[in-house]
XYZ file of C-alpha atoms in Angstrom:
713
model
C -45.225 8.808 -22.715
C -42.461 8.897 -20.113
C -44.987 9.545 -17.330
C -47.095 6.576 -18.396
C -44.068 4.263 -18.388
C -43.049 5.505 -14.948
C -46.574 4.933 -13.647
C -46.607 1.450 -15.153
C -43.252 0.591 -13.570
C -44.502 1.878 -10.209
C -47.647 -0.237 -10.452
C -45.518 -3.276 -11.307
C -43.288 -2.673 -8.276
C -46.249 -2.151 -5.966
C -47.734 -5.457 -7.108
C -44.566 -7.598 -7.033
C -42.268 -5.860 -4.537
C -43.114 -7.942 -1.462
C -42.767 -11.177 -3.432
C -39.371 -10.108 -4.776
C -38.189 -9.014 -1.332
C -39.228 -12.243 0.408
C -37.528 -14.443 -2.193
C -34.437 -12.234 -2.118
C -34.356 -12.525 1.687
C -34.306 -16.325 1.369
C -31.569 -16.049 -1.263
C -29.471 -14.014 1.187
C -29.734 -16.786 3.778
C -28.632 -19.460 1.328
C -25.734 -17.317 0.078
C -24.571 -16.595 3.649
C -24.738 -20.289 4.514
C -22.661 -21.258 1.473
C -20.016 -18.520 1.778
C -19.554 -18.252 5.552
C -17.033 -21.114 5.773
C -14.576 -19.232 3.510
C -13.775 -16.841 6.376
C -11.882 -19.517 8.306
C -8.971 -19.029 5.932
C -7.382 -16.101 4.174
C -10.122 -15.975 1.546
C -9.807 -14.188 -1.764
C -11.607 -10.943 -2.447
C -14.162 -12.637 -4.717
C -15.371 -14.543 -1.640
C -15.014 -11.776 0.956
C -16.756 -9.003 -0.974
C -19.916 -11.002 -1.856
C -20.100 -12.365 1.694
C -19.943 -8.862 3.136
C -22.637 -7.680 0.707
C -24.954 -10.608 1.498
C -24.455 -10.049 5.234
C -25.379 -6.380 4.941
C -28.313 -7.038 2.616
C -29.789 -9.917 4.630
C -30.959 -7.861 7.613
C -31.917 -4.752 5.657
C -33.978 -6.736 3.142
C -35.954 -8.608 5.801
C -36.494 -5.410 7.798
C -37.673 -3.479 4.747
C -39.986 -6.322 3.716
C -41.611 -6.397 7.169
C -42.179 -2.657 7.008
C -43.653 -2.997 3.544
C -46.036 -5.692 4.787
C -47.179 -3.511 7.681
C -48.200 -0.770 5.234
C -49.668 -3.014 2.528
C -53.273 -3.283 1.222
C -56.486 -4.898 2.382
C -56.588 -7.976 4.624
C -58.392 -10.180 2.108
C -55.870 -9.506 -0.615
C -52.806 -9.981 1.625
C -53.788 -12.924 3.830
C -51.289 -15.342 2.298
C -48.649 -12.651 1.866
C -48.955 -11.824 5.579
C -48.213 -15.484 6.302
C -44.683 -14.743 5.058
C -43.874 -12.286 7.864
C -42.739 -15.010 10.333
C -40.339 -16.294 7.664
C -38.722 -12.858 7.619
C -38.136 -13.154 11.383
C -36.594 -16.558 10.729
C -34.315 -14.980 8.119
C -33.315 -12.260 10.571
C -32.105 -15.093 12.817
C -29.563 -15.968 10.120
C -27.743 -19.255 9.451
C -25.873 -20.985 12.257
C -22.429 -20.641 10.674
C -22.355 -16.825 10.767
C -23.852 -14.660 13.499
C -21.349 -11.767 13.373
C -19.242 -10.484 10.513
C -16.800 -8.583 12.723
C -15.982 -8.415 16.408
C -17.778 -5.062 16.643
C -21.118 -6.754 15.836
C -21.046 -8.623 19.140
C -20.335 -5.376 20.987
C -23.584 -3.980 19.560
C -25.767 -6.841 20.786
C -28.022 -4.412 22.693
C -28.773 -2.662 19.410
C -29.713 -6.042 17.937
C -31.938 -6.684 20.943
C -33.798 -3.434 20.308
C -34.132 -4.374 16.647
C -35.499 -7.774 17.721
C -38.235 -6.139 19.798
C -39.225 -3.752 17.006
C -39.279 -6.431 14.289
C -41.254 -8.894 16.416
C -43.856 -6.228 17.193
C -44.006 -5.353 13.498
C -44.543 -8.985 12.477
C -47.201 -9.386 15.175
C -48.988 -6.310 13.845
C -48.925 -7.717 10.301
C -50.429 -11.001 11.497
C -53.108 -9.213 13.534
C -53.952 -6.852 10.676
C -54.228 -9.398 7.868
C -54.955 -12.789 9.411
C -57.185 -12.318 12.441
C -60.534 -13.889 11.601
C -59.138 -15.994 8.739
C -59.220 -19.792 8.489
C -58.128 -21.698 11.554
C -55.407 -23.758 9.853
C -53.689 -20.779 8.215
C -53.817 -18.751 11.421
C -52.470 -21.676 13.451
C -49.658 -22.215 10.919
C -48.806 -18.511 11.068
C -48.702 -18.442 14.873
C -46.519 -21.570 14.956
C -44.126 -20.130 12.359
C -44.119 -16.841 14.264
C -42.935 -18.748 17.343
C -40.120 -20.376 15.317
C -39.045 -17.018 13.892
C -38.992 -15.289 17.282
C -36.966 -18.124 18.823
C -34.382 -18.149 16.026
C -34.049 -14.362 15.960
C -33.727 -14.295 19.733
C -31.113 -17.042 19.594
C -28.969 -14.986 17.222
C -29.180 -11.966 19.519
C -28.180 -14.126 22.486
C -25.308 -15.593 20.460
C -24.004 -12.072 19.795
C -24.184 -11.345 23.501
C -22.334 -14.571 24.387
C -19.580 -13.905 21.802
C -18.747 -10.540 23.360
C -15.297 -10.680 24.962
C -16.704 -9.307 28.224
C -19.290 -12.103 28.285
C -16.612 -14.713 27.601
C -14.504 -13.275 30.424
C -17.426 -13.647 32.796
C -18.285 -17.162 31.645
C -14.816 -18.725 31.990
C -14.834 -17.975 35.706
C -17.942 -20.002 36.444
C -18.488 -22.535 33.685
C -17.340 -26.074 34.560
C -14.873 -27.746 32.240
C -16.066 -30.945 30.653
C -14.159 -34.015 31.801
C -13.526 -35.707 28.470
C -10.439 -37.619 29.517
C -12.355 -40.839 30.084
C -13.406 -40.754 26.425
C -10.028 -39.690 25.010
C -6.878 -41.635 24.267
C -4.144 -40.362 26.561
C -1.557 -40.400 23.760
C -1.317 -41.288 20.066
C -1.494 -45.006 19.190
C 1.832 -46.753 19.617
C 1.892 -47.976 16.016
C 0.537 -44.781 14.496
C -2.854 -43.809 13.155
C -4.798 -45.863 10.617
C -5.297 -42.816 8.415
C -5.202 -39.047 8.235
C -8.861 -38.818 9.253
C -8.221 -40.767 12.470
C -5.317 -38.462 13.326
C -7.479 -35.381 12.664
C -10.225 -36.723 14.951
C -7.722 -37.537 17.708
C -6.258 -34.024 17.565
C -9.699 -32.407 17.329
C -10.892 -34.077 20.544
C -7.796 -33.018 22.425
C -8.202 -29.495 21.051
C -11.598 -29.443 22.760
C -10.091 -30.687 26.026
C -7.489 -27.876 25.922
C -9.827 -25.183 24.628
C -10.295 -23.598 28.061
C -6.652 -22.439 27.862
C -7.416 -20.600 24.614
C -10.554 -18.975 26.025
C -8.846 -17.833 29.205
C -5.825 -16.508 27.304
C -7.986 -14.529 24.874
C -9.774 -12.646 27.659
C -6.652 -12.523 29.882
C -8.216 -14.573 32.614
C -6.120 -16.935 34.780
C -6.303 -20.596 33.834
C -7.467 -22.831 36.672
C -5.210 -25.808 35.988
C -5.363 -28.492 38.646
C -2.047 -30.164 39.564
C -3.441 -33.589 38.670
C -5.130 -32.387 35.477
C -3.563 -34.386 32.653
C -5.148 -32.638 29.620
C -1.964 -30.703 28.920
C 0.173 -33.824 29.242
C -0.837 -35.039 25.773
C 1.427 -32.354 24.231
C 4.439 -34.286 25.510
C 3.634 -37.177 23.152
C 2.896 -35.177 19.997
C 5.172 -34.133 17.182
C 5.619 -30.439 16.479
C 3.420 -30.778 13.415
C 0.631 -32.250 15.554
C 1.043 -29.546 18.210
C 0.777 -26.936 15.485
C -2.394 -28.622 14.220
C -3.973 -28.545 17.689
C -3.322 -24.805 17.911
C -5.028 -24.343 14.543
C -8.015 -26.348 15.720
C -8.348 -24.457 18.983
C -8.362 -21.163 17.091
C -11.018 -22.626 14.807
C -13.109 -23.372 17.902
C -12.502 -19.806 19.055
C -13.749 -18.597 15.686
C -16.925 -20.618 16.293
C -17.498 -18.869 19.607
C -16.829 -15.363 18.267
C -18.453 -15.422 14.836
C -21.027 -18.241 14.777
C -23.818 -19.408 17.070
C -21.711 -22.195 18.600
C -21.875 -20.662 22.093
C -25.662 -21.130 22.203
C -26.117 -24.086 19.836
C -24.131 -26.580 21.861
C -26.143 -26.254 25.034
C -29.186 -28.171 26.177
C -31.424 -25.273 25.140
C -29.686 -24.986 21.771
C -30.178 -28.647 20.901
C -33.806 -28.517 22.040
C -34.436 -25.453 19.856
C -33.219 -27.330 16.795
C -35.411 -30.348 17.474
C -38.435 -28.174 18.157
C -38.017 -25.813 15.194
C -37.691 -28.570 12.613
C -40.748 -30.347 13.983
C -42.623 -27.051 14.068
C -41.590 -26.254 10.483
C -42.852 -29.645 9.309
C -46.124 -29.045 11.209
C -46.512 -25.644 9.537
C -46.120 -27.324 6.163
C -48.928 -29.784 6.972
C -51.192 -27.069 8.363
C -50.721 -25.029 5.209
C -51.668 -28.092 3.187
C -54.865 -28.501 5.214
C -55.731 -24.812 4.887
C -56.240 -25.224 1.148
C -55.043 -22.931 -1.596
C -58.426 -21.748 -2.906
C -58.688 -18.031 -3.434
C -54.934 -17.468 -3.405
C -52.746 -16.560 -6.328
C -50.902 -19.536 -7.777
C -47.674 -17.506 -7.710
C -48.177 -16.755 -4.005
C -48.763 -20.437 -3.267
C -45.568 -21.399 -5.105
C -43.585 -18.757 -3.193
C -45.033 -20.059 0.075
C -43.887 -23.604 -0.711
C -40.427 -22.270 -1.597
C -40.233 -20.498 1.764
C -41.415 -23.599 3.625
C -39.006 -25.874 1.749
C -36.087 -23.497 2.282
C -36.856 -23.142 5.990
C -37.160 -26.915 6.457
C -33.903 -27.708 4.628
C -31.953 -25.032 6.497
C -33.317 -26.208 9.837
C -32.578 -29.855 8.972
C -29.025 -28.969 8.086
C -28.740 -26.964 11.302
C -29.900 -29.947 13.372
C -27.579 -32.458 11.697
C -24.578 -30.114 11.884
C -25.212 -29.492 15.593
C -25.604 -33.154 16.550
C -22.665 -34.412 14.478
C -20.295 -31.565 15.382
C -17.212 -32.218 17.498
C -18.722 -29.687 19.920
C -21.286 -32.338 20.877
C -18.562 -34.400 22.546
C -17.628 -31.437 24.742
C -21.301 -30.924 25.611
C -21.840 -34.568 26.510
C -18.677 -34.647 28.614
C -19.853 -31.630 30.601
C -23.501 -32.602 31.062
C -24.773 -33.556 34.484
C -26.993 -36.253 33.020
C -24.820 -39.315 33.479
C -27.375 -41.554 31.838
C -27.087 -39.484 28.652
C -23.297 -39.785 28.704
C -23.560 -43.534 29.111
C -26.263 -43.948 26.470
C -24.497 -41.867 23.824
C -20.753 -41.993 24.550
C -20.150 -45.268 26.332
C -22.316 -47.179 23.879
C -20.325 -45.767 20.991
C -23.404 -44.504 19.139
C -22.176 -40.955 18.814
C -18.749 -42.145 17.682
C -20.348 -44.113 14.858
C -22.441 -41.125 13.800
C -19.396 -38.884 13.979
C -17.417 -41.333 11.831
C -20.130 -41.261 9.162
C -20.185 -37.445 9.236
C -16.368 -37.253 8.969
C -16.386 -39.684 6.026
C -19.012 -37.583 4.266
C -17.000 -34.427 4.925
C -13.881 -36.059 3.469
C -15.845 -37.036 0.358
C -17.035 -33.448 -0.074
C -13.450 -32.272 0.415
C -12.216 -34.586 -2.334
C -14.565 -33.126 -4.930
C -13.631 -29.570 -3.992
C -10.746 -27.750 -5.639
C -7.640 -25.998 -4.370
C -6.974 -25.175 -0.719
C -10.578 -25.806 0.310
C -9.991 -29.564 0.200
C -8.046 -29.111 3.436
C -9.762 -29.843 6.748
C -12.221 -27.086 7.645
C -10.644 -26.844 11.094
C -7.143 -26.232 9.758
C -5.553 -22.922 8.889
C -4.269 -22.124 5.389
C -0.657 -22.386 6.609
C 0.599 -19.312 4.743
C 2.251 -16.055 5.670
C 2.451 -12.748 3.842
C 5.576 -11.373 2.202
C 6.483 -7.720 1.604
C 9.895 -6.265 0.906
C 10.588 -2.552 1.225
C 13.605 -2.623 -1.096
C 11.531 -4.478 -3.674
C 8.923 -1.702 -3.630
C 11.526 1.024 -4.056
C 13.107 -0.610 -7.115
C 9.864 -0.921 -9.101
C 9.726 0.978 -12.410
C 6.566 2.791 -11.315
C 8.530 4.362 -8.434
C 11.378 5.674 -10.584
C 11.314 9.398 -11.340
C 13.705 9.705 -14.208
C 13.841 12.285 -16.899
C 12.812 9.794 -19.550
C 9.513 9.141 -17.770
C 8.065 12.211 -19.365
C 9.290 11.269 -22.811
C 7.780 8.860 -25.260
C 10.044 5.973 -24.266
C 8.617 2.617 -23.222
C 9.769 3.073 -19.626
C 7.158 5.781 -19.245
C 4.502 3.044 -19.521
C 6.211 0.391 -17.426
C 3.607 0.339 -14.617
C 0.274 -1.524 -14.242
C -2.928 0.103 -15.425
C -4.663 -0.622 -12.122
C -1.791 1.092 -10.339
C -2.294 4.195 -12.457
C -6.019 4.131 -11.700
C -5.357 3.734 -7.963
C -3.018 6.713 -8.033
C -5.660 8.817 -9.779
C -8.175 7.852 -7.073
C -5.741 8.633 -4.250
C -5.308 4.956 -3.314
C -1.664 4.529 -4.291
C -0.538 3.258 -0.877
C -3.305 0.653 -0.841
C -2.235 -0.500 -4.296
C 1.414 -0.701 -3.235
C 0.507 -2.919 -0.287
C -1.606 -5.295 -2.343
C 0.355 -5.330 -5.583
C 3.833 -5.796 -4.128
C 2.958 -8.490 -1.577
C 2.278 -12.208 -1.799
C 1.801 -15.239 0.421
C 4.023 -18.295 0.799
C 3.574 -21.646 2.475
C 5.248 -21.972 5.855
C 7.720 -24.826 5.753
C 7.476 -27.605 8.307
C 11.102 -26.975 9.254
C 10.354 -23.343 10.107
C 7.281 -24.333 12.131
C 9.408 -26.785 14.100
C 12.126 -24.181 14.778
C 9.581 -21.635 16.013
C 7.634 -24.024 18.250
C 10.799 -25.503 19.731
C 12.002 -22.000 20.607
C 8.692 -21.028 22.232
C 8.455 -24.312 24.113
C 11.623 -23.714 26.085
C 10.984 -20.050 26.972
C 8.894 -20.608 30.164
C 11.329 -23.173 31.560
C 14.267 -20.819 31.033
C 12.517 -18.038 32.940
C 12.204 -15.742 29.914
C 8.451 -15.272 30.418
C 6.711 -13.903 33.498
C 4.002 -15.812 35.364
C 1.468 -13.943 33.191
C 3.125 -15.343 30.057
C 4.666 -11.987 29.005
C 8.202 -11.579 27.624
C 10.581 -10.179 30.228
C 13.141 -8.629 27.865
C 13.054 -6.174 24.984
C 12.776 -7.558 21.456
C 16.083 -8.836 20.104
C 17.927 -8.480 23.395
C 18.043 -12.169 24.304
C 19.491 -13.444 20.973
C 22.131 -10.691 20.994
C 23.190 -11.735 24.491
C 23.376 -15.403 23.534
C 25.467 -14.544 20.432
C 27.777 -12.202 22.388
C 26.788 -9.228 20.217
C 24.853 -7.225 22.769
C 27.506 -4.531 23.251
C 27.874 -3.923 19.516
C 24.222 -4.089 18.412
C 22.081 -3.163 21.420
C 21.716 0.439 20.187
C 20.267 -0.683 16.849
C 17.083 -2.373 18.091
C 14.972 0.741 17.658
C 13.140 2.895 20.167
C 9.824 1.449 19.007
C 9.221 -2.118 17.886
C 8.223 -1.148 14.334
C 11.322 1.019 13.986
C 13.403 -2.026 14.869
C 11.666 -4.026 12.131
C 12.480 -1.352 9.526
C 16.158 -1.174 10.539
C 16.738 -4.913 10.658
C 14.722 -5.552 7.496
C 17.066 -3.309 5.478
C 20.110 -4.623 7.332
C 19.104 -8.191 6.466
C 18.986 -7.452 2.727
C 22.303 -5.562 2.805
C 23.986 -8.396 4.710
C 22.542 -11.139 2.469
C 23.681 -9.278 -0.658
C 27.260 -8.962 0.659
C 27.220 -12.503 2.055
C 26.277 -13.833 -1.398
C 29.283 -12.042 -2.904
C 31.658 -13.437 -0.278
C 30.377 -17.000 -0.598
C 29.944 -17.952 -4.229
C 28.039 -21.113 -3.298
C 26.008 -21.780 -0.163
C 25.750 -25.153 1.514
C 22.331 -26.763 1.750
C 21.979 -25.786 5.418
C 23.019 -22.192 4.702
C 20.533 -21.962 1.832
C 17.723 -23.092 4.159
C 18.740 -20.503 6.754
C 18.835 -17.734 4.121
C 15.373 -18.761 2.938
C 14.016 -18.748 6.503
C 15.665 -15.405 7.352
C 14.284 -13.700 4.241
C 10.820 -15.203 4.790
C 10.651 -13.987 8.409
C 12.054 -10.561 7.529
C 9.509 -10.094 4.732
C 6.712 -11.392 6.944
C 7.434 -8.899 9.709
C 7.532 -6.099 7.133
C 4.231 -7.417 5.728
C 2.662 -7.111 9.179
C 4.058 -3.590 9.597
C 2.674 -2.397 6.265
C -0.502 -4.441 5.817
C -1.532 -5.326 9.393
C 0.042 -2.905 11.859
C -2.704 -3.662 14.390
C -1.089 -7.101 14.801
C 2.118 -5.498 16.132
C 2.767 -4.023 19.592
C 3.820 -0.451 20.260
C 3.264 2.770 18.377
C 2.686 2.775 14.638
C 5.647 3.995 12.573
C 3.898 4.549 9.232
C 5.415 8.011 8.824
C 8.904 6.646 9.463
C 8.240 3.832 6.972
C 7.093 6.242 4.250
C 10.047 8.555 4.829
C 12.495 5.642 4.622
C 10.892 4.485 1.372
C 11.325 7.962 -0.081
C 15.003 7.921 0.878
C 15.501 4.524 -0.761
C 13.728 5.627 -3.947
C 15.913 8.733 -4.212
C 19.067 6.651 -3.853
C 17.867 4.041 -6.354
C 16.827 6.618 -8.967
C 20.171 8.392 -8.590
C 22.476 5.386 -8.562
C 20.731 2.587 -10.451
C 21.417 2.333 -14.201
C 18.560 3.445 -16.415
C 16.938 0.864 -18.639
C 14.491 0.794 -21.512
C 12.221 -2.251 -21.176
C 11.095 -4.256 -24.171
C 7.578 -3.996 -25.560
C 6.693 -7.478 -24.230
C 7.835 -6.556 -20.703
C 5.793 -3.369 -20.779
C 2.709 -5.239 -21.987
C 3.116 -7.851 -19.263
C 3.500 -5.197 -16.576
C 0.453 -3.275 -17.759
C -1.897 -6.096 -16.746
C 0.053 -7.533 -13.796
C -1.976 -7.904 -10.592
C 0.834 -9.133 -8.303
C 4.518 -8.272 -8.212
C 6.218 -11.089 -6.284
C 9.030 -9.819 -4.007
C 10.589 -13.307 -3.991
C 10.840 -13.786 -7.750
C 14.289 -14.092 -9.332
C 14.159 -10.716 -11.073
C 12.936 -8.985 -7.910
C 15.712 -10.513 -5.809
C 18.317 -9.284 -8.311
C 16.970 -5.737 -8.076
C 16.894 -5.947 -4.268
C 20.516 -7.087 -4.218
C 21.510 -4.172 -6.479
C 19.902 -1.611 -4.169
C 21.375 -3.345 -1.107
C 24.834 -3.207 -2.735
C 24.393 0.518 -3.415
C 23.495 1.127 0.234
C 26.576 -0.763 1.399
C 28.878 1.042 -1.014
C 27.480 4.452 0.007
C 27.472 3.722 3.755
C 30.139 6.322 4.535
C 28.368 8.914 2.418
C 25.060 8.186 4.162
C 26.595 8.956 7.560
C 27.125 12.542 6.490
C 23.428 12.866 5.585
C 21.374 13.475 8.764
C 18.048 12.965 6.918
C 18.537 9.193 6.546
C 19.458 7.854 10.013
C 17.641 4.507 9.591
C 19.627 3.748 6.467
C 22.778 4.449 8.443
C 21.643 2.162 11.260
C 20.831 -0.619 8.765
C 24.233 -0.422 7.046
C 25.959 -0.311 10.448
C 24.168 -3.511 11.502
C 25.107 -5.235 8.236
C 28.750 -4.106 8.612
C 28.965 -5.418 12.184
C 27.480 -8.763 11.117
C 29.951 -9.060 8.238
C 32.853 -8.315 10.596
C 31.467 -10.903 12.992
C 31.819 -13.566 10.297
C 35.448 -12.532 9.774
C 36.186 -13.023 13.479
C 37.568 -16.514 14.096
C 36.511 -16.223 17.772
C 32.875 -15.512 16.959
C 30.247 -17.308 19.027
C 27.644 -17.633 16.231
C 27.652 -17.230 12.464
C 25.865 -14.073 11.392
C 23.291 -16.010 9.359
C 22.195 -17.736 12.544
C 22.254 -14.405 14.381
C 19.739 -13.051 11.859
C 17.602 -16.178 12.154
C 17.581 -15.881 15.961
C 16.802 -12.163 15.755
C 13.861 -12.525 13.391
C 12.569 -15.457 15.384
C 12.668 -13.296 18.488
C 10.995 -10.372 16.689
C 8.208 -12.677 15.517
C 7.566 -14.358 18.856
C 7.728 -11.009 20.667
C 5.107 -9.603 18.278
C 2.894 -12.640 18.865
C 3.263 -12.374 22.634
C 2.732 -8.606 22.913
C -0.029 -8.193 20.320
C -3.359 -7.210 21.870
C -5.715 -10.148 22.446
C -8.519 -8.274 20.706
C -6.386 -7.992 17.561
C -5.842 -11.753 17.604
C -9.622 -12.208 17.911
C -10.357 -9.769 15.075
C -7.961 -11.474 12.669
C -9.725 -14.815 13.153
C -12.614 -13.453 11.079
C -10.390 -13.301 7.981
C -8.278 -16.423 8.233
C -6.040 -15.931 11.264
C -2.335 -15.160 11.399
C 0.877 -17.040 12.146
C 1.523 -14.781 15.140
C -1.817 -15.852 16.650
C -0.862 -19.525 16.462
C 2.532 -18.804 18.040
C 0.905 -16.736 20.808
C -1.493 -19.558 21.626
C 1.292 -22.125 21.663
C 3.166 -19.881 24.084
C 0.152 -19.940 26.401
C 0.077 -23.744 26.264
C 3.814 -23.942 26.881
C 3.357 -21.735 29.942
C 0.641 -24.031 31.299
C 2.668 -27.122 30.443
C 5.623 -25.733 32.389
C 3.404 -24.932 35.393
C 1.898 -28.411 35.224
C 5.358 -30.028 35.114
C 6.488 -28.003 38.112
C 3.351 -28.843 40.085
C 3.769 -32.516 39.254
C 7.424 -32.396 40.318
C 6.469 -30.704 43.597
C 3.779 -33.300 44.248
C 6.249 -36.121 43.584
C 8.818 -34.501 45.866
C 6.305 -34.069 48.689
C 5.165 -37.671 48.287
C 8.715 -38.997 48.515
C 9.429 -36.876 51.610
C 6.309 -38.174 53.346
C 7.291 -41.723 52.489
């Protein structure tokens, strides 16, 4: 009985497998096309995980289906099924909006090239085996579709090669920059923009004109900025919010180059491929119609029409997206065909088409929900938050005697946390569960950009755009605290983050006790200081590859253990209510900035300050000693009537310097990698620093030219 059922299931699979695989391959392409845009922002796991699965399944499904076709039955039975093999090559080419899932994919472009050769030979063998000698129309349709599939698969392989950082480094040295200035407004309209869409389009076009700075900076290639080149001058007329937006847009363009086919689409060959493939796909549809469906299974005919319809719609969308993209302006500005520039740009035809496309995109954005209604070229505008003291005060980290008893506190930890601990993934759970994201305030953006903007002019960056001084040294000198705090910056950058993160919480807890009520300005500074401190700790714990220097994960874990021991020993025991326990059991996120969390953080910080003398006699906890020493010095600084700067501002300047230093010294490859999952605040600040460097060089060159001109006169 069981053997008969197994044999029946095997016969069913043998009969329907190729049909299932071909339809599933098409489904993978549609799913990739729909989900790929979510990577431009910090997408949620229920977008990232399916996208990763579809990306992995897309190639393997098409490859397996081609192999299955090569080994399938008689030619007469599989003539129409063999016609599907070119569609599998087309699917291996993938949608235009995702060519690589990670930066490593582009490094393996030679492996993809080998796969291209093997799969093309396999498809050619299938066509030769099953279709040679068949009807003329079906054979002609197959050959034409085979050509389309080979071209699209080859284009994807070439796109991977062009998105390799080494290839980009080689291209920036020889590719001419498009002169778009004739078609761009030199500065924003005097009376403002007519609407948000007009402002977005203005900024997007200038992002294209400045994009060569981003490309050169990413591959550490010198920027060839001419003294009379006014592209960078537009930054002088923009607000800080608009400058920030341009940086976001340039990074979005960089994402296009690294992870989509943009590098090959927006060329003369790329546009021609899209015109040819859609015409060829339509011709294949007509040829299949003329070939007749007699002798073929009705199911196979329906599947063939689905494949043809899917291919045509995807190619049509590819053509329209390419022509109406903002990249087309950059292509037209750089083309040598002046007649094409005049016919398309000067006549205003492309501008009208672009306006229609932008209006349609805005309409689609209106009907969407949540953060995805924001412009596709803009970043999410959030930053992560993680607090080490918050982690160490959680009930799940307390090792009290009553934990083994039947009291409610023994169950005061999430079920998923317990499961993660059983599976050996406790650290991963701690990072995810005890972190959150917050919106970056416009005031904080302005403070950061203003600080970065003045660094090149003050000589604090070298000609290569690299910070001259150690992290934290410059703000300590400006606040006249260098002699007292220079030994507390840490040997390694991440050690400095750990020390100052704890010192910040200890100082803020004591500062809150001294000042019963903060002014509005002080409250904003406290909010900014805590946000930057938690963000730097978030990078250290969750994304250490975005920080310079050696990793200090062992030091971080050891410091957490010390804090937990102190908290368990000194903090008062509590027995939570049944409702609190129930709520904690199913909690997915534990916000470090919530009111209850901040109260617990302040309690632990107060314990550290009270025990500061006792800690000095314990050699196993030197970082805790350093942190309490920093907080004590800052508190004494506020008591000094001759102080240069209030300690709250000292902390703000310090964390600002830590953040900008991390952005400046982070490896360029790490910046590129993070673009595939939404980007990071440090990447935007790094890019703005590169623009500020070029703007300063441009201003100096312009001043020199003016000086020489006046001397000659």
